XYZ file of C-alpha atoms in Angstrom:
751
model
C 50.298 -180.640 -168.216
C 49.428 -180.234 -171.131
C 49.736 -176.805 -173.492
C 48.111 -174.145 -173.809
C 47.070 -172.627 -176.829
C 46.841 -169.133 -177.351
C 43.775 -167.097 -177.684
C 42.583 -166.504 -181.406
C 42.412 -163.015 -181.080
C 41.177 -162.840 -184.670
C 38.074 -165.189 -183.766
C 37.197 -162.980 -180.464
C 36.161 -159.521 -182.297
C 34.819 -161.921 -185.219
C 32.518 -163.162 -182.397
C 31.846 -159.093 -181.475
C 31.155 -158.729 -184.795
C 28.916 -161.333 -185.082
C 26.940 -161.024 -182.249
C 26.907 -156.423 -183.171
C 25.326 -157.535 -186.614
C 22.641 -159.123 -185.311
C 21.761 -155.718 -183.293
C 22.142 -157.378 -179.688
C 22.189 -155.483 -176.192
C 24.880 -154.725 -175.580
C 25.214 -156.818 -172.256
C 23.949 -160.235 -174.311
C 26.905 -159.159 -176.575
C 28.613 -159.503 -173.427
C 27.266 -162.366 -172.066
C 27.899 -164.934 -174.935
C 31.451 -163.123 -175.443
C 32.200 -164.716 -171.591
C 32.652 -168.192 -172.526
C 34.480 -167.285 -175.094
C 36.516 -165.572 -173.011
C 36.950 -168.621 -170.486
C 37.209 -171.056 -173.656
C 40.364 -169.228 -174.802
C 42.247 -168.272 -172.122
C 41.405 -171.682 -171.038
C 40.383 -169.369 -166.936
C 37.113 -170.879 -165.511
C 37.098 -167.025 -164.324
C 35.627 -164.033 -167.169
C 33.900 -161.795 -165.457
C 32.489 -158.051 -167.743
C 30.596 -156.218 -165.589
C 28.729 -152.858 -167.970
C 29.091 -149.479 -165.560
C 26.324 -147.183 -166.587
C 26.182 -143.798 -166.317
C 26.862 -142.711 -161.734
C 27.249 -145.775 -159.799
C 24.813 -148.344 -161.876
C 27.297 -151.973 -162.494
C 25.888 -155.046 -163.672
C 28.211 -157.798 -163.782
C 28.156 -160.880 -166.607
C 30.284 -163.513 -165.821
C 31.012 -167.271 -164.678
C 33.073 -168.310 -162.054
C 32.238 -169.065 -158.316
C 30.890 -166.896 -155.810
C 34.461 -165.756 -153.744
C 35.828 -165.973 -157.268
C 33.434 -162.792 -158.289
C 34.019 -161.155 -154.841
C 37.592 -161.237 -156.090
C 36.869 -160.093 -159.314
C 34.294 -157.770 -158.299
C 37.464 -155.869 -155.838
C 39.838 -156.120 -159.025
C 37.446 -153.994 -161.792
C 35.613 -151.231 -158.866
C 40.017 -150.615 -158.515
C 40.657 -151.076 -161.437
C 37.707 -149.089 -162.842
C 38.882 -145.740 -160.676
C 42.710 -146.049 -161.614
C 41.172 -146.228 -165.091
C 44.834 -148.454 -165.889
C 44.807 -152.425 -165.761
C 45.933 -154.628 -163.408
C 48.237 -157.798 -163.736
C 47.972 -160.585 -160.498
C 50.183 -163.565 -161.615
C 50.010 -165.373 -157.802
C 47.351 -163.809 -155.005
C 48.094 -166.076 -152.105
C 47.336 -162.716 -149.760
C 45.338 -160.618 -151.624
C 43.092 -163.954 -152.257
C 43.329 -164.930 -148.402
C 43.007 -161.323 -147.564
C 39.175 -160.434 -149.835
C 37.247 -164.018 -149.657
C 38.329 -164.345 -145.971
C 38.752 -167.870 -146.631
C 41.849 -169.860 -145.397
C 42.650 -171.910 -148.351
C 43.259 -169.239 -151.593
C 40.899 -169.803 -153.760
C 41.768 -167.460 -157.813
C 45.600 -166.758 -157.469
C 46.145 -165.024 -161.017
C 44.260 -161.720 -162.066
C 44.219 -160.315 -164.644
C 41.368 -156.520 -165.359
C 41.110 -154.743 -168.360
C 39.523 -150.929 -168.163
C 37.104 -149.947 -171.165
C 37.231 -146.525 -172.396
C 34.235 -144.174 -173.147
C 36.351 -140.827 -173.448
C 38.004 -140.241 -170.187
C 35.147 -142.410 -168.693
C 35.303 -146.115 -167.550
C 31.886 -147.652 -168.829
C 33.328 -152.012 -168.445
C 36.125 -153.351 -167.008
C 37.643 -157.187 -168.671
C 38.604 -160.047 -165.747
C 39.839 -162.778 -166.292
C 40.799 -164.577 -163.092
C 41.961 -168.334 -162.570
C 42.419 -171.273 -159.171
C 45.576 -171.608 -160.345
C 49.287 -169.567 -160.654
C 48.720 -168.274 -165.061
C 52.932 -166.636 -164.829
C 51.767 -166.231 -168.637
C 49.045 -164.149 -167.646
C 51.092 -161.324 -167.948
C 50.823 -161.734 -172.509
C 46.235 -161.666 -171.513
C 46.737 -157.524 -172.475
C 47.368 -157.238 -174.824
C 44.485 -159.763 -176.329
C 42.351 -157.917 -173.460
C 42.992 -154.379 -174.355
C 41.995 -155.107 -178.049
C 39.433 -156.180 -177.626
C 38.356 -153.364 -174.649
C 39.128 -151.723 -178.064
C 36.797 -152.512 -179.940
C 33.930 -153.890 -177.139
C 34.067 -150.131 -175.696
C 32.761 -148.544 -180.259
C 29.269 -151.581 -179.743
C 29.509 -150.321 -175.799
C 28.988 -146.791 -177.839
C 27.083 -146.640 -180.326
C 24.254 -148.933 -177.529
C 24.449 -145.862 -175.685
C 23.862 -143.638 -178.869
C 21.593 -145.700 -180.006
C 18.966 -145.701 -176.136
C 20.169 -141.946 -175.319
C 18.349 -141.430 -179.433
C 15.836 -143.830 -177.846
C 15.566 -141.742 -174.368
C 15.573 -138.431 -176.466
C 12.971 -139.424 -178.929
C 10.324 -140.682 -175.843
C 11.496 -137.744 -174.096
C 10.809 -135.220 -177.497
C 7.579 -137.035 -178.166
C 6.867 -137.362 -174.545
C 6.945 -132.971 -174.916
C 5.131 -132.564 -177.857
C 2.599 -134.224 -176.975
C 2.426 -132.071 -173.154
C 3.014 -128.887 -175.950
C -0.321 -129.921 -177.480
C -1.956 -130.634 -174.155
C -0.299 -127.415 -173.084
C -1.478 -125.488 -175.185
C -5.355 -126.830 -176.216
C -6.371 -125.746 -171.471
C -6.690 -122.093 -171.251
C -7.302 -123.402 -167.366
C -4.058 -122.087 -165.623
C -3.951 -125.055 -163.188
C -5.629 -127.599 -166.097
C -1.911 -126.173 -167.590
C 0.262 -126.209 -164.830
C -1.352 -130.229 -163.862
C -1.462 -131.708 -166.621
C 2.554 -130.154 -167.980
C 2.808 -131.895 -164.393
C 1.111 -135.350 -164.649
C 2.373 -135.749 -168.059
C 6.353 -135.223 -167.491
C 5.963 -137.888 -164.154
C 4.686 -140.666 -166.511
C 6.522 -139.861 -168.797
C 9.646 -140.806 -167.031
C 12.033 -137.388 -167.781
C 11.952 -136.023 -163.842
C 10.473 -139.323 -160.590
C 8.511 -135.724 -159.122
C 7.821 -132.525 -160.276
C 6.042 -128.877 -159.086
C 4.801 -126.702 -160.035
C 4.004 -122.926 -158.310
C 2.055 -120.431 -160.007
C 2.824 -116.587 -159.074
C 0.533 -114.595 -158.740
C 1.417 -110.630 -159.532
C -2.319 -109.605 -158.090
C -1.218 -110.340 -154.099
C 2.390 -111.254 -154.988
C 2.565 -114.348 -154.086
C 3.225 -117.308 -155.515
C 1.364 -120.409 -154.660
C 2.013 -124.016 -154.856
C -0.812 -125.705 -157.157
C -0.230 -128.944 -158.688
C 2.694 -132.289 -157.368
C 3.157 -134.504 -158.748
C 5.356 -138.468 -157.614
C 6.518 -141.765 -159.395
C 6.501 -144.030 -156.785
C 9.915 -146.910 -157.241
C 6.636 -149.290 -158.506
C 6.417 -147.106 -161.297
C 2.997 -145.512 -159.953
C 2.131 -142.582 -160.550
C -0.248 -140.397 -158.415
C -1.128 -136.747 -157.054
C 0.459 -134.956 -154.024
C -2.494 -133.797 -152.884
C -3.865 -130.597 -152.117
C -3.248 -129.887 -148.802
C 0.588 -131.615 -148.869
C 0.877 -129.245 -151.533
C -0.882 -126.279 -151.306
C 1.772 -123.778 -149.793
C 2.097 -120.024 -150.772
C 4.787 -117.363 -149.895
C 5.407 -113.405 -150.530
C 7.308 -112.935 -153.175
C 9.635 -110.555 -150.546
C 10.380 -114.304 -148.991
C 13.061 -115.749 -148.055
C 11.225 -119.082 -149.360
C 14.002 -120.043 -152.399
C 10.504 -121.183 -155.261
C 10.140 -116.723 -153.521
C 13.765 -116.355 -154.488
C 13.435 -117.576 -158.407
C 10.338 -115.603 -158.919
C 12.670 -112.120 -158.116
C 15.408 -113.147 -159.652
C 14.053 -115.228 -162.703
C 16.863 -117.862 -162.690
C 16.843 -121.533 -162.443
C 18.767 -122.907 -158.987
C 20.371 -126.379 -158.081
C 20.652 -127.578 -154.337
C 22.450 -130.421 -153.067
C 21.626 -131.533 -150.106
C 19.342 -128.680 -147.463
C 19.448 -125.462 -147.535
C 17.517 -123.152 -145.231
C 15.637 -121.776 -147.906
C 14.010 -124.645 -148.213
C 10.112 -125.223 -146.215
C 10.705 -126.864 -143.481
C 7.551 -127.936 -143.116
C 7.613 -130.264 -145.859
C 11.165 -130.539 -145.388
C 13.270 -131.466 -142.588
C 16.750 -130.429 -141.742
C 17.676 -133.449 -139.863
C 16.846 -136.044 -141.589
C 17.500 -134.839 -145.726
C 19.441 -136.567 -148.024
C 22.834 -134.889 -148.427
C 23.112 -136.561 -152.029
C 19.882 -135.349 -152.715
C 19.595 -132.332 -155.627
C 16.848 -130.276 -155.883
C 16.014 -127.798 -158.640
C 14.162 -124.558 -158.990
C 13.348 -123.917 -162.934
C 11.665 -120.714 -163.688
C 8.822 -120.312 -166.545
C 9.521 -116.707 -167.885
C 7.053 -115.043 -171.109
C 9.784 -112.892 -171.802
C 11.729 -111.204 -168.843
C 8.692 -111.583 -166.364
C 8.062 -115.306 -164.324
C 5.219 -116.989 -164.313
C 5.364 -120.033 -162.601
C 8.630 -121.393 -160.807
C 8.446 -126.268 -162.018
C 10.977 -127.947 -158.834
C 12.289 -131.531 -159.686
C 15.063 -133.296 -157.592
C 17.047 -136.176 -157.707
C 20.064 -138.308 -156.883
C 23.721 -136.656 -156.933
C 24.926 -139.034 -159.103
C 21.665 -138.188 -161.666
C 21.953 -134.648 -161.793
C 24.520 -134.318 -165.094
C 21.667 -136.092 -166.656
C 18.184 -134.419 -164.468
C 19.900 -130.931 -165.948
C 20.331 -132.568 -170.233
C 16.634 -132.561 -169.763
C 15.922 -129.320 -168.019
C 18.164 -127.879 -171.409
C 15.685 -130.216 -173.098
C 12.641 -128.820 -171.869
C 13.305 -125.686 -172.635
C 10.972 -125.754 -176.321
C 8.860 -127.200 -173.189
C 9.096 -124.381 -171.000
C 8.356 -121.666 -173.416
C 4.801 -123.499 -174.877
C 4.275 -123.512 -170.925
C 5.315 -120.452 -170.194
C 2.518 -118.976 -173.356
C -0.225 -121.509 -172.255
C -0.087 -119.519 -169.292
C 0.717 -115.854 -171.099
C -2.818 -117.132 -173.127
C -5.175 -118.160 -169.422
C -3.869 -115.557 -167.775
C -5.002 -113.001 -170.913
C -8.151 -115.620 -171.862
C -9.169 -114.684 -167.472
C -8.646 -111.850 -167.229
C -11.071 -111.340 -171.157
C -13.823 -113.769 -169.924
C -14.147 -111.553 -166.325
C -13.989 -108.693 -168.275
C -17.050 -109.396 -170.564
C -18.719 -111.514 -166.847
C -17.825 -107.857 -165.650
C -19.312 -105.625 -168.608
C -22.533 -108.107 -168.919
C -23.158 -107.514 -165.306
C -22.361 -104.893 -165.317
C -25.429 -103.638 -168.764
C -27.709 -106.165 -166.846
C -28.171 -105.006 -163.366
C -28.719 -101.233 -165.480
C -30.792 -102.305 -167.189
C -30.463 -100.133 -170.668
C -30.458 -99.149 -174.278
C -28.405 -97.982 -176.582
C -29.045 -96.012 -179.292
C -28.068 -94.189 -182.179
C -28.669 -91.952 -184.784
C -28.402 -89.139 -187.724
C -29.654 -86.354 -186.719
C -29.581 -83.349 -189.452
C -31.271 -80.214 -189.423
C -33.606 -78.870 -191.977
C -34.736 -75.219 -192.256
C -36.061 -75.325 -188.645
C -36.996 -79.900 -188.393
C -34.705 -81.742 -187.708
C -34.319 -85.144 -189.223
C -34.093 -88.348 -187.033
C -32.549 -91.182 -188.666
C -32.254 -93.530 -186.356
C -29.637 -96.667 -187.021
C -31.165 -100.684 -186.301
C -30.859 -101.466 -183.172
C -31.673 -104.852 -180.717
C -34.605 -105.295 -180.248
C -35.168 -107.895 -179.339
C -32.837 -107.347 -176.244
C -35.054 -103.797 -176.046
C -38.022 -105.078 -175.458
C -37.031 -107.680 -173.013
C -35.834 -105.194 -171.015
C -39.070 -103.064 -171.646
C -41.687 -104.352 -172.923
C -44.200 -102.116 -175.173
C -46.601 -101.884 -177.354
C -44.560 -100.700 -180.958
C -47.901 -100.997 -184.079
C -46.748 -102.299 -186.831
C -44.002 -101.010 -188.569
C -43.105 -99.546 -185.505
C -39.050 -99.499 -184.275
C -38.594 -100.199 -180.267
C -38.045 -97.163 -179.958
C -41.130 -95.202 -181.652
C -42.720 -97.765 -179.723
C -41.164 -96.315 -176.167
C -41.104 -92.291 -177.491
C -45.212 -92.772 -178.463
C -45.837 -94.471 -175.335
C -44.444 -91.652 -173.197
C -46.121 -88.976 -170.655
C -47.401 -86.461 -173.743
C -46.083 -82.956 -171.225
C -42.860 -85.147 -171.041
C -42.923 -85.307 -174.452
C -43.143 -81.188 -175.322
C -40.389 -81.101 -173.158
C -37.947 -83.289 -173.986
C -38.380 -82.311 -178.026
C -37.609 -78.615 -176.376
C -34.669 -80.194 -174.357
C -33.261 -81.530 -177.908
C -33.352 -78.959 -180.202
C -32.239 -76.242 -176.814
C -28.871 -78.908 -176.256
C -28.474 -79.011 -180.501
C -28.545 -74.965 -180.378
C -26.980 -73.973 -178.169
C -23.738 -76.405 -178.818
C -24.081 -78.845 -175.704
C -22.670 -82.172 -175.565
C -24.473 -84.028 -173.742
C -27.814 -84.227 -171.732
C -30.063 -85.810 -169.442
C -33.996 -86.172 -168.952
C -35.801 -88.783 -167.731
C -39.636 -89.626 -169.045
C -42.850 -91.859 -168.607
C -44.008 -94.026 -169.818
C -46.429 -96.343 -170.257
C -45.754 -100.397 -171.518
C -47.599 -102.425 -172.932
C -49.366 -104.050 -169.542
C -50.317 -100.713 -168.822
C -47.884 -100.388 -166.016
C -46.527 -96.060 -165.667
C -42.749 -96.676 -166.553
C -39.728 -93.684 -165.371
C -37.227 -94.273 -167.836
C -34.116 -91.977 -167.510
C -32.038 -91.002 -170.943
C -28.541 -89.593 -171.059
C -27.735 -88.269 -174.309
C -24.934 -87.568 -176.230
C -24.091 -85.361 -179.357
C -20.867 -85.291 -182.151
C -21.140 -83.047 -184.200
C -20.064 -83.469 -187.947
C -20.691 -80.743 -189.617
C -22.912 -77.481 -189.912
C -26.578 -78.890 -188.944
C -25.156 -82.709 -188.857
C -24.677 -84.380 -185.620
C -24.474 -87.850 -184.200
C -26.187 -89.007 -181.621
C -25.968 -91.728 -179.207
C -28.966 -92.555 -176.479
C -28.611 -94.570 -173.632
C -32.223 -95.390 -171.937
C -31.829 -97.050 -168.474
C -35.536 -98.344 -167.345
C -35.156 -96.205 -162.800
C -38.703 -97.279 -161.809
C -37.253 -98.439 -159.029
C -35.291 -96.143 -158.348
C -38.367 -93.396 -158.743
C -40.329 -95.607 -156.589
C -37.654 -96.491 -153.695
C -36.950 -92.217 -154.106
C -40.526 -91.605 -153.340
C -40.409 -94.198 -150.687
C -37.430 -92.194 -149.729
C -39.006 -88.934 -149.867
C -41.995 -90.335 -147.336
C -40.071 -92.390 -145.407
C -37.703 -89.063 -144.627
C -41.326 -86.974 -144.423
C -42.239 -89.086 -141.936
C -38.936 -89.123 -139.611
C -39.087 -85.347 -140.075
C -42.671 -85.296 -138.117
C -40.995 -88.232 -135.714
C -38.312 -85.473 -134.580
C -41.462 -82.937 -134.683
C -42.965 -84.221 -132.152
C -39.879 -85.948 -130.614
C -38.135 -82.309 -130.035
C -41.917 -80.221 -129.013
C -41.289 -84.033 -126.450
C -38.144 -83.778 -125.306
C -38.408 -79.041 -125.811
C -41.346 -80.274 -123.342
C -39.690 -82.719 -121.214
C -36.253 -80.034 -120.814
C -38.855 -77.313 -119.523
C -40.173 -80.040 -116.947
C -37.156 -80.492 -116.219
C -35.681 -76.760 -115.693
C -39.102 -76.530 -114.049
C -38.368 -79.519 -111.304
C -34.290 -77.522 -111.491
C -35.172 -74.365 -110.096
C -38.105 -76.787 -107.729
C -35.386 -77.834 -106.741
C -33.132 -75.757 -106.774
C -35.907 -72.936 -104.492
C -36.693 -76.146 -102.137
C -32.559 -76.013 -101.550
C -32.371 -73.486 -100.602
C -35.053 -73.249 -98.394
C -33.898 -76.263 -96.804
C -31.041 -74.744 -95.923
C -32.500 -71.362 -94.923
C -34.641 -73.405 -92.626
C -31.461 -75.914 -91.105
C -29.764 -71.827 -90.889
C -33.319 -70.526 -88.868
C -32.560 -74.330 -86.669
C -29.887 -73.174 -85.502
C -30.689 -70.142 -85.292
C -33.802 -70.892 -82.518
C -31.582 -73.759 -81.335
C -28.764 -70.999 -80.592
C -31.821 -68.812 -79.071
C -33.627 -71.689 -76.990
C -29.978 -72.019 -75.790
C -29.724 -68.842 -74.636
C -33.127 -68.024 -73.283
C -32.820 -71.400 -70.910
C -29.558 -69.742 -69.847
C -31.443 -67.011 -69.153
C -34.538 -68.936 -67.207
C -31.638 -70.871 -65.075
C -30.284 -67.585 -64.678
C -33.583 -65.502 -63.332
C -34.577 -68.335 -61.514
C -31.440 -68.626 -59.558
C -32.169 -65.215 -59.104
C -35.506 -65.433 -57.634
C -33.966 -68.300 -54.941
C -31.338 -66.180 -53.551
C -33.414 -62.945 -53.691
C -36.408 -64.360 -52.048
C -36.592 -67.734 -51.219
C -32.707 -67.186 -49.587
C -33.729 -64.601 -47.732
C -36.561 -66.048 -46.385
C -35.171 -68.256 -45.688
C -31.897 -67.034 -44.302
C -34.830 -65.015 -42.417
C -36.467 -68.321 -40.521
C -33.025 -69.409 -39.640
C -31.771 -66.337 -38.420
C -36.081 -66.584 -36.801
C -35.489 -70.002 -34.898
C -31.688 -69.260 -33.695
C -33.411 -66.775 -31.612
C -36.119 -69.160 -30.481
C -33.346 -71.026 -29.724
C -32.635 -68.549 -26.923
C -36.518 -66.596 -25.718
C -37.577 -66.934 -22.297
C -40.792 -66.755 -22.767
C -43.583 -68.352 -24.188
C -45.541 -65.000 -25.226
C -41.943 -64.536 -27.131
C -42.085 -67.579 -28.725
C -45.128 -67.300 -30.680
C -44.393 -63.624 -31.461
C -41.205 -65.052 -33.425
C -43.094 -68.501 -34.444
C -45.520 -66.358 -36.161
C -43.243 -63.612 -38.571
C -41.173 -67.212 -38.795
C -45.025 -68.896 -41.109
C -45.380 -65.866 -43.059
C -41.685 -66.020 -43.846
C -42.346 -69.932 -44.322
C -44.901 -68.922 -46.116
C -44.118 -66.675 -48.524
C -41.080 -69.540 -49.164
C -43.166 -72.191 -50.333
C -45.149 -69.229 -52.924
C -42.248 -68.150 -54.543
C -40.357 -72.247 -54.525
C -45.681 -72.823 -55.923
C -44.461 -70.051 -58.687
C -41.682 -71.280 -60.038
C -43.231 -74.793 -60.172
C -45.050 -73.525 -61.580
C -43.928 -71.485 -64.579
C -41.072 -74.670 -65.518
C -44.269 -77.391 -65.585
C -48.055 -75.573 -65.279
C -49.489 -76.963 -62.333
C -52.940 -77.418 -63.924
C -51.988 -79.431 -66.524
C -49.948 -81.999 -64.342
C -53.187 -82.980 -61.890
C -55.460 -82.132 -64.919
C -54.198 -83.030 -68.530
C -53.584 -80.860 -71.269
C -57.348 -80.062 -72.025
C -59.081 -78.970 -68.491
C -56.346 -77.076 -68.473
C -56.810 -74.923 -71.579
C -60.380 -74.464 -70.496
C -59.785 -73.211 -67.411
C -56.506 -70.877 -68.908
C -59.370 -69.661 -71.699
C -62.187 -68.241 -69.281
C -59.267 -67.191 -67.247
C -58.617 -64.712 -70.536
C -62.078 -64.323 -71.238
C -62.394 -62.705 -68.331
C -59.979 -61.202 -67.929
C -60.118 -59.506 -71.806
C -63.455 -59.027 -72.084
C -63.795 -61.249 -74.928
C -65.072 -64.481 -76.058
C -62.982 -67.416 -75.606
C -64.626 -71.167 -76.643
C -62.573 -74.352 -76.298
C -64.204 -77.823 -77.574
C -62.933 -81.079 -76.743
C -64.586 -84.647 -78.108
C -63.443 -86.622 -74.633
C -64.397 -86.123 -71.684
C -62.204 -87.842 -69.538
C -59.057 -86.900 -71.482
C -56.716 -88.095 -73.736
C -54.023 -90.321 -73.767
C -50.702 -88.193 -73.803
C -47.355 -88.267 -73.070
C -45.915 -86.754 -70.808
C -43.451 -85.093 -73.056
C -46.452 -84.526 -76.036
C -48.872 -82.818 -73.524
C -46.400 -80.482 -72.578
C -44.658 -79.965 -75.259
C -48.101 -79.124 -77.444
C -49.479 -77.157 -73.575
C -46.913 -74.478 -74.964
C -48.114 -74.614 -77.710
C -51.159 -73.018 -77.366
C -49.978 -71.752 -75.086
C -47.657 -70.023 -76.881
C -50.356 -69.633 -79.651
C -53.134 -67.722 -77.074
C -50.000 -65.544 -76.399
C -49.449 -64.282 -79.626
C -53.165 -63.635 -80.076
C -52.823 -61.741 -76.816
C -50.610 -59.847 -78.080
C -50.449 -59.113 -81.258
C -54.524 -59.323 -82.894
C -56.291 -57.393 -81.053
C -59.486 -60.143 -81.496
C -62.942 -60.809 -79.659
C -63.520 -64.624 -80.104
C -60.778 -67.226 -79.863
C -61.799 -70.934 -79.844
C -59.928 -74.028 -78.987
C -60.927 -77.408 -80.632
C -59.867 -80.317 -80.256
C -60.247 -83.916 -81.742
C -58.901 -87.159 -82.315
C -59.160 -89.054 -85.514
C -56.301 -91.738 -86.775
C -54.717 -91.711 -83.314
C -53.472 -88.344 -84.122
C -55.052 -85.245 -81.584
C -56.067 -82.881 -83.411
C -55.649 -79.282 -82.440
C -56.917 -76.375 -83.806
C -56.663 -71.996 -82.268
C -58.264 -70.448 -84.220
C -59.142 -65.973 -83.350
C -61.042 -63.405 -85.493
C -57.941 -60.998 -85.464
C -56.303 -58.219 -87.651
C -54.164 -61.458 -89.213
C -50.849 -61.800 -91.069
C -48.737 -62.899 -94.438
C -47.316 -65.912 -93.513
C -45.646 -66.542 -96.326
C -44.369 -62.096 -95.904
C -42.800 -63.097 -92.950
C -41.572 -67.251 -93.160
C -39.544 -64.762 -95.842
C -38.279 -62.371 -94.038
C -35.919 -62.352 -90.826
C -35.724 -65.603 -88.239
C -35.948 -63.158 -85.699
C -39.405 -61.912 -86.594
C -40.630 -65.870 -86.865
C -38.966 -67.644 -83.376
C -42.777 -67.769 -82.273
C -43.345 -70.137 -85.120
C -40.178 -71.488 -85.819
C -39.480 -72.362 -82.236
C -43.643 -73.790 -82.017
C -42.880 -76.174 -85.252
C -39.585 -77.121 -83.489
C -40.979 -77.367 -80.296
C -43.736 -80.320 -81.883
C -41.017 -81.636 -84.530
C -38.974 -83.287 -81.330
C -42.498 -84.722 -80.148
C -43.514 -86.540 -83.524
C -45.521 -84.040 -83.996
C -46.566 -80.791 -86.647
C -47.687 -77.629 -86.979
C -49.408 -75.349 -89.454
C -50.712 -71.609 -90.203
C -53.777 -69.593 -91.861
C -53.422 -66.312 -92.172
C -54.399 -63.131 -93.599
C -54.146 -59.515 -93.397
C -57.815 -59.126 -91.468
C -58.392 -61.778 -91.581
C -57.521 -63.400 -88.428
C -55.469 -67.053 -87.728
C -55.867 -70.331 -87.250
C -52.939 -72.634 -86.110
C -53.554 -76.391 -86.504
C -51.002 -78.857 -84.006
C -51.076 -82.606 -84.135
C -49.392 -84.471 -82.088
C -49.194 -88.356 -81.834
C -51.935 -90.678 -79.059
C -49.582 -91.981 -77.009
C -51.150 -96.028 -77.309
C -49.249 -95.537 -81.718
C -45.703 -94.612 -80.196
C -45.845 -96.409 -77.469
C -46.057 -94.273 -74.371
C -48.238 -94.848 -71.500
C -50.558 -91.778 -69.361
C -49.424 -91.384 -66.544
C -52.248 -91.633 -63.663
C -53.016 -88.199 -62.399
C -54.734 -90.266 -59.471
C -51.751 -90.752 -57.868
C -49.480 -87.962 -58.785
C -50.678 -84.659 -58.190
C -47.604 -82.758 -58.497
C -47.292 -79.857 -55.147
């Protein structure tokens, strides 16, 4: 084997110096250097790995794939341990790493390239055969590593300087754009978009604080995709809103005014936008307050990987001047918005109030007042209240000239009195005619500011109150109309109340009468039951005392006949028995007549009453007439006929007992399915109301008549007055209307 030459370290360093002087990048220097390394050290594998911030690795070198894997493994170990590794023979290690049965590398030397305490690169030489002299490679490789470290540091510093300039340029551009806007949303949107476009952050969100509603709301969010495309997150996904006392991290930063950098999931995050289970534990979220003095105006939020945390924190720190500008712009925009709102409110108030302001320097000269008016906005005044202005007149002079004469005298007197009384203000209203001839009402508020003896500043505010006066007139007319309606309605209600009171009184009276009638009905029923009991007792007594005795005598006589021994005695006894039998029969007939009058049974109620009236006329020596409009009688049910007879009979009995009448008349007429009976006399009469209002005992007869007819669907009425006789009306249904048949008197004649 030919003897290998010792590596030319000086040549290596000159090569690096030449590449560096040509302002090649570190990556280009390493790519060119690896071929020189392979040649100088006679090694088939030469690898230089550049390690950036975090975990990024760029490998530059030569060699087969399996040997490269072996070199990468040693480089990673060296980067972690920060020490040089020398392996002369790697049969087992190579076999284990490559997974191949045939060793692919036997000798490996890896040297770290340091920048301070950090390993920023590694240099690895490897050969497929054992190289006992590989330990001699360490010194030249470490010398090369020191020189390469300086080159990489310079390259990194230049890159950082370029990055810093780029970021600062972006900040300057963003600051100018932000300060040029007076709209809060535009300021936040511009900042977020431009920061992401400049590559300062991969994403950026702004939440604006609203002190008026005590909340913080996400206003803008921008994101850079892996392909470099920058897009705005849709508002419906970002317009989250939190109360300032909410536990959400955004609200907490507003309260504390301190930045928060949170690695992994935190319960203060909004679960609507982040999922706890799938949240990357290596993700860092940053929440930065944007403050003006001690007040937090907004919260800026971004995120990164853990490996980039130091870089992001440095960029956040470098953004402080820009955030100060953003805070100033936000404060200015907020003040501008409030001022604009105030101006709009004031303008709307002035336009809505429709007023004109004037000012005058007033001086007293003897008994006269000199009013020196200051210039005013004549055009605005004329637009508000157009008046006829003559040549040389001001608008105010024209307006005062157009006022009502009586109002003018009153106004001048009020001004004199107010100044003399040292009043500070007064108010008056007057009428004026505009240039179109329409009458206008003007209200004038006058404010007086004394300037010394006999001198005042006077300010007046003229307001067109024509619409108000017109509305007042309309309201006054409406009030008068409403008052008239109320009065009419009140009268109607009073009348209705009076009617209701009358109806209530009538109802109360009727209820009382019904209650009294019910009581009388109950008393009448008791009286009827009592009379029925008395009648039964009398009938029983009659049957016992007379009929029973007659029948007993008849029985004794029959027993005597059984013992008679001669025909003469039998005949004599039969005569006695016949007389006893006739007497008993007469008593039975009398009782039967009393229970149901025989004439009614045989002839009907009309014929029975006709006969009864004839008997009364003969016995009392008075005139008694009966008239019926039907000669063949009336089709009355048996119970109706009996009830009618007893009512008429009771009326005739009352006439005989109480009326002292000379003439009696009974009339029967059939009308509309009912029989109408009238019983009339010319007796002394009585007060019906007094009797009906008196004790129930005094009107039992009338109540009995009424109750008797009511039981057969009939009714009765009485008309009478003292000295005017009495008329009794009775009405009962005809049998064909009440469903009851008339009894055939030709076959049922009774006893």
